[in-house]
Amino acid sequence: MDLSIHIIKKKIGNQSKALEIMGLSGSECVSKYIDGINEDNVEAAEALAAKEYFACYPEYFNRREENPINSGLNYGYGYNKG
């Protein structure tokens, strides 16, 4: 479980940095989840951080659309869970 916590913390940190690099607001809203992650809440914290992250994108980016970007994200999420 320690490895998965480490991976999720890095993922959330990278999402926060990506928002900064792209000049989008919300970096702090995403990164606030990093410090509180533990074995009991890792999946919930990752889901909440992802929800905050995708909410920072313009309206034309829809996480539910069928496209290569979403397919890659879905694969990555499935791999992390499995």
CSV table of N, CA and C in Angstrom, one decimal:
chain,number,residue,atom,x,y,z
A,1,MET,N,0.8,-1.2,0.0
A,1,MET,CA,0.0,0.0,0.0
A,1,MET,C,0.9,1.3,0.0
A,2,ASP,N,2.0,1.2,0.6
A,2,ASP,CA,2.9,2.4,0.6
A,2,ASP,C,3.3,2.8,-0.8
A,3,LEU,N,3.5,1.9,-1.7
A,3,LEU,CA,3.8,2.3,-3.1
A,3,LEU,C,2.6,3.0,-3.7
A,4,SER,N,1.4,2.5,-3.5
A,4,SER,CA,0.3,3.1,-4.2
A,4,SER,C,0.0,4.5,-3.6
A,5,ILE,N,0.3,4.7,-2.3
A,5,ILE,CA,0.1,6.0,-1.7
A,5,ILE,C,1.1,7.0,-2.3
A,6,HIS,N,2.4,6.5,-2.4
A,6,HIS,CA,3.4,7.3,-3.0
A,6,HIS,C,3.1,7.7,-4.4
A,7,ILE,N,2.6,6.8,-5.2
A,7,ILE,CA,2.2,7.0,-6.6
A,7,ILE,C,1.1,8.1,-6.7
A,8,ILE,N,0.1,7.9,-5.9
A,8,ILE,CA,-1.1,8.8,-5.9
A,8,ILE,C,-0.6,10.2,-5.4
A,9,LYS,N,0.2,10.3,-4.4
A,9,LYS,CA,0.7,11.6,-4.0
A,9,LYS,C,1.5,12.3,-5.1
A,10,LYS,N,2.3,11.6,-5.8
A,10,LYS,CA,3.1,12.1,-7.0
A,10,LYS,C,2.1,12.5,-8.1
A,11,LYS,N,1.1,11.7,-8.3
A,11,LYS,CA,0.1,12.0,-9.4
A,11,LYS,C,-0.6,13.3,-9.1
A,12,ILE,N,-1.0,13.5,-7.8
A,12,ILE,CA,-1.7,14.7,-7.5
A,12,ILE,C,-0.8,15.9,-7.5
A,13,GLY,N,0.4,15.7,-7.1
A,13,GLY,CA,1.4,16.8,-7.2
A,13,GLY,C,1.7,17.2,-8.6
A,14,ASN,N,1.8,16.2,-9.5
A,14,ASN,CA,2.0,16.5,-10.9
A,14,ASN,C,0.8,17.2,-11.5
A,15,GLN,N,-0.4,16.8,-11.1
A,15,GLN,CA,-1.6,17.5,-11.6
A,15,GLN,C,-1.6,19.0,-11.2
A,16,SER,N,-1.2,19.2,-10.0
A,16,SER,CA,-1.1,20.6,-9.5
A,16,SER,C,-0.1,21.4,-10.3
A,17,LYS,N,1.1,20.8,-10.5
A,17,LYS,CA,2.1,21.5,-11.3
A,17,LYS,C,1.7,21.7,-12.7
A,18,ALA,N,1.0,20.8,-13.3
A,18,ALA,CA,0.5,20.9,-14.7
A,18,ALA,C,-0.5,22.1,-14.8
A,19,LEU,N,-1.3,22.3,-13.8
A,19,LEU,CA,-2.2,23.5,-13.8
A,19,LEU,C,-1.4,24.8,-13.8
A,20,GLU,N,-0.4,24.8,-13.0
A,20,GLU,CA,0.5,26.0,-12.9
A,20,GLU,C,1.2,26.2,-14.2
A,21,ILE,N,1.7,25.2,-14.8
A,21,ILE,CA,2.5,25.3,-16.1
A,21,ILE,C,1.5,25.8,-17.2
A,22,MET,N,0.3,25.4,-17.2
A,22,MET,CA,-0.7,25.8,-18.2
A,22,MET,C,-1.3,27.1,-17.9
A,23,GLY,N,-1.0,27.7,-16.7
A,23,GLY,CA,-1.6,29.0,-16.4
A,23,GLY,C,-3.0,28.9,-16.0
A,24,LEU,N,-3.5,27.7,-15.5
A,24,LEU,CA,-4.8,27.6,-15.1
A,24,LEU,C,-4.9,27.7,-13.6
A,25,SER,N,-6.0,28.3,-13.0
A,25,SER,CA,-6.1,28.4,-11.6
A,25,SER,C,-6.5,27.1,-11.0
A,26,GLY,N,-6.3,26.9,-9.7
A,26,GLY,CA,-6.8,25.7,-9.0
A,26,GLY,C,-5.7,24.8,-8.5
A,27,SER,N,-4.5,25.2,-8.7
A,27,SER,CA,-3.4,24.3,-8.3
A,27,SER,C,-3.4,24.0,-6.8
A,28,GLU,N,-3.8,25.0,-6.0
A,28,GLU,CA,-3.8,24.8,-4.5
A,28,GLU,C,-5.0,23.9,-4.1
A,29,CYS,N,-6.1,24.0,-4.9
A,29,CYS,CA,-7.2,23.2,-4.6
A,29,CYS,C,-6.9,21.7,-4.8
A,30,VAL,N,-6.1,21.4,-5.7
A,30,VAL,CA,-5.7,20.0,-6.0
A,30,VAL,C,-4.7,19.5,-5.0
A,31,SER,N,-3.6,20.3,-4.8
A,31,SER,CA,-2.5,19.9,-3.9
A,31,SER,C,-2.9,19.7,-2.5
A,32,LYS,N,-4.0,20.3,-2.0
A,32,LYS,CA,-4.4,20.3,-0.6
A,32,LYS,C,-4.6,18.8,-0.2
A,33,TYR,N,-4.9,17.9,-1.1
A,33,TYR,CA,-5.2,16.5,-0.8
A,33,TYR,C,-4.0,15.7,-0.5
A,34,ILE,N,-2.8,16.2,-0.8
A,34,ILE,CA,-1.6,15.3,-0.7
A,34,ILE,C,-1.3,15.0,0.7
A,35,ASP,N,-1.2,16.0,1.6
A,35,ASP,CA,-0.8,15.7,3.0
A,35,ASP,C,-1.7,14.8,3.8
A,36,GLY,N,-3.0,14.7,3.5
A,36,GLY,CA,-3.9,13.9,4.2
A,36,GLY,C,-4.1,12.5,3.8
A,37,ILE,N,-3.4,12.1,2.7
A,37,ILE,CA,-3.6,10.8,2.2
A,37,ILE,C,-3.0,9.7,3.1
A,38,ASN,N,-3.8,8.7,3.4
A,38,ASN,CA,-3.3,7.5,4.1
A,38,ASN,C,-4.0,6.2,3.6
A,39,GLU,N,-3.7,5.1,4.2
A,39,GLU,CA,-4.3,3.8,3.7
A,39,GLU,C,-5.8,3.8,3.7
A,40,ASP,N,-6.4,4.5,4.6
A,40,ASP,CA,-7.9,4.5,4.7
A,40,ASP,C,-8.6,5.3,3.7
A,41,ASN,N,-7.9,6.4,3.2
A,41,ASN,CA,-8.6,7.3,2.3
A,41,ASN,C,-7.9,7.5,0.9
A,42,VAL,N,-7.0,6.7,0.6
A,42,VAL,CA,-6.2,6.9,-0.6
A,42,VAL,C,-7.1,7.0,-1.9
A,43,GLU,N,-8.0,6.1,-2.0
A,43,GLU,CA,-8.9,6.2,-3.2
A,43,GLU,C,-9.8,7.4,-3.2
A,44,ALA,N,-10.4,7.7,-2.1
A,44,ALA,CA,-11.3,8.9,-2.0
A,44,ALA,C,-10.5,10.2,-2.2
A,45,ALA,N,-9.3,10.3,-1.6
A,45,ALA,CA,-8.5,11.5,-1.8
A,45,ALA,C,-8.1,11.7,-3.3
A,46,GLU,N,-7.8,10.6,-3.9
A,46,GLU,CA,-7.4,10.6,-5.3
A,46,GLU,C,-8.6,11.0,-6.2
A,47,ALA,N,-9.7,10.5,-5.9
A,47,ALA,CA,-10.9,10.8,-6.7
A,47,ALA,C,-11.3,12.3,-6.5
A,48,LEU,N,-11.2,12.8,-5.3
A,48,LEU,CA,-11.6,14.2,-5.0
A,48,LEU,C,-10.6,15.2,-5.7
A,49,ALA,N,-9.3,14.8,-5.6
A,49,ALA,CA,-8.3,15.6,-6.3
A,49,ALA,C,-8.5,15.6,-7.8
A,50,ALA,N,-8.8,14.5,-8.3
A,50,ALA,CA,-9.0,14.4,-9.8
A,50,ALA,C,-10.3,15.2,-10.2
A,51,LYS,N,-11.3,15.2,-9.3
A,51,LYS,CA,-12.5,16.0,-9.6
A,51,LYS,C,-12.1,17.5,-9.6
A,52,GLU,N,-11.3,17.9,-8.6
A,52,GLU,CA,-10.9,19.3,-8.6
A,52,GLU,C,-10.0,19.7,-9.8
A,53,TYR,N,-9.1,18.7,-10.2
A,53,TYR,CA,-8.2,19.0,-11.3
A,53,TYR,C,-9.0,19.2,-12.6
A,54,PHE,N,-9.9,18.3,-12.9
A,54,PHE,CA,-10.6,18.4,-14.2
A,54,PHE,C,-11.6,19.5,-14.2
A,55,ALA,N,-12.0,20.0,-13.0
A,55,ALA,CA,-12.9,21.2,-13.0
A,55,ALA,C,-12.1,22.4,-13.4
A,56,CYS,N,-10.8,22.4,-13.3
A,56,CYS,CA,-10.0,23.6,-13.7
A,56,CYS,C,-9.9,23.8,-15.2
A,57,TYR,N,-10.2,22.8,-16.0
A,57,TYR,CA,-10.1,22.9,-17.4
A,57,TYR,C,-11.3,23.6,-18.0
A,58,PRO,N,-11.1,24.2,-19.2
A,58,PRO,CA,-12.2,24.9,-19.9
A,58,PRO,C,-13.3,23.9,-20.1
A,59,GLU,N,-14.5,24.5,-20.3
A,59,GLU,CA,-15.7,23.7,-20.5
A,59,GLU,C,-15.7,22.8,-21.6
A,60,TYR,N,-14.9,23.1,-22.7
A,60,TYR,CA,-14.9,22.2,-23.8
A,60,TYR,C,-14.2,20.9,-23.6
A,61,PHE,N,-13.4,20.8,-22.5
A,61,PHE,CA,-12.8,19.5,-22.1
A,61,PHE,C,-13.7,18.7,-21.3
A,62,ASN,N,-14.2,17.6,-21.8
A,62,ASN,CA,-15.2,16.8,-21.1
A,62,ASN,C,-14.5,15.4,-20.8
A,63,ARG,N,-14.4,15.1,-19.6
A,63,ARG,CA,-13.8,13.8,-19.1
A,63,ARG,C,-14.6,12.6,-19.6
A,64,ARG,N,-15.8,12.8,-19.9
A,64,ARG,CA,-16.7,11.6,-20.3
A,64,ARG,C,-16.7,11.3,-21.8
A,65,GLU,N,-16.1,12.1,-22.6
A,65,GLU,CA,-16.1,11.9,-24.0
A,65,GLU,C,-15.2,10.7,-24.4
A,66,GLU,N,-15.5,10.1,-25.5
A,66,GLU,CA,-14.7,9.0,-26.0
A,66,GLU,C,-13.7,9.5,-26.9
A,67,ASN,N,-12.4,9.6,-26.4
A,67,ASN,CA,-11.3,10.1,-27.3
A,67,ASN,C,-10.0,9.5,-26.7
A,68,PRO,N,-8.9,9.6,-27.5
A,68,PRO,CA,-7.7,8.9,-27.0
A,68,PRO,C,-7.1,9.4,-25.7
A,69,ILE,N,-7.3,10.7,-25.4
A,69,ILE,CA,-6.9,11.2,-24.1
A,69,ILE,C,-7.6,10.5,-22.9
A,70,ASN,N,-8.9,10.5,-23.0
A,70,ASN,CA,-9.7,9.8,-22.0
A,70,ASN,C,-9.4,8.3,-21.9
A,71,SER,N,-9.2,7.7,-23.0
A,71,SER,CA,-8.9,6.3,-23.0
A,71,SER,C,-7.6,6.0,-22.3
A,72,GLY,N,-6.6,6.8,-22.5
A,72,GLY,CA,-5.4,6.7,-21.8
A,72,GLY,C,-5.5,6.9,-20.3
A,73,LEU,N,-6.3,7.9,-20.0
A,73,LEU,CA,-6.5,8.2,-18.5
A,73,LEU,C,-7.2,7.0,-17.9
A,74,ASN,N,-8.2,6.5,-18.6
A,74,ASN,CA,-9.0,5.4,-18.0
A,74,ASN,C,-8.1,4.1,-17.8
A,75,TYR,N,-7.2,3.9,-18.8
A,75,TYR,CA,-6.3,2.8,-18.7
A,75,TYR,C,-5.4,3.0,-17.5
A,76,GLY,N,-4.9,4.2,-17.3
A,76,GLY,CA,-4.0,4.4,-16.2
A,76,GLY,C,-4.7,4.2,-14.9
A,77,TYR,N,-5.9,4.7,-14.8
A,77,TYR,CA,-6.7,4.6,-13.5
A,77,TYR,C,-6.9,3.1,-13.3
A,78,GLY,N,-7.3,2.3,-14.3
A,78,GLY,CA,-7.5,0.9,-14.1
A,78,GLY,C,-6.3,0.2,-13.7
A,79,TYR,N,-5.2,0.5,-14.3
A,79,TYR,CA,-3.9,-0.1,-13.9
A,79,TYR,C,-3.5,0.2,-12.5
A,80,ASN,N,-3.7,1.4,-12.0
A,80,ASN,CA,-3.4,1.7,-10.6
A,80,ASN,C,-4.3,1.0,-9.6
A,81,LYS,N,-5.6,0.8,-10.0
A,81,LYS,CA,-6.5,0.1,-9.1
A,81,LYS,C,-6.2,-1.4,-9.1
A,82,GLY,N,-5.8,-2.0,-10.2
A,82,GLY,CA,-5.6,-3.4,-10.3
A,82,GLY,C,-4.4,-3.9,-9.6
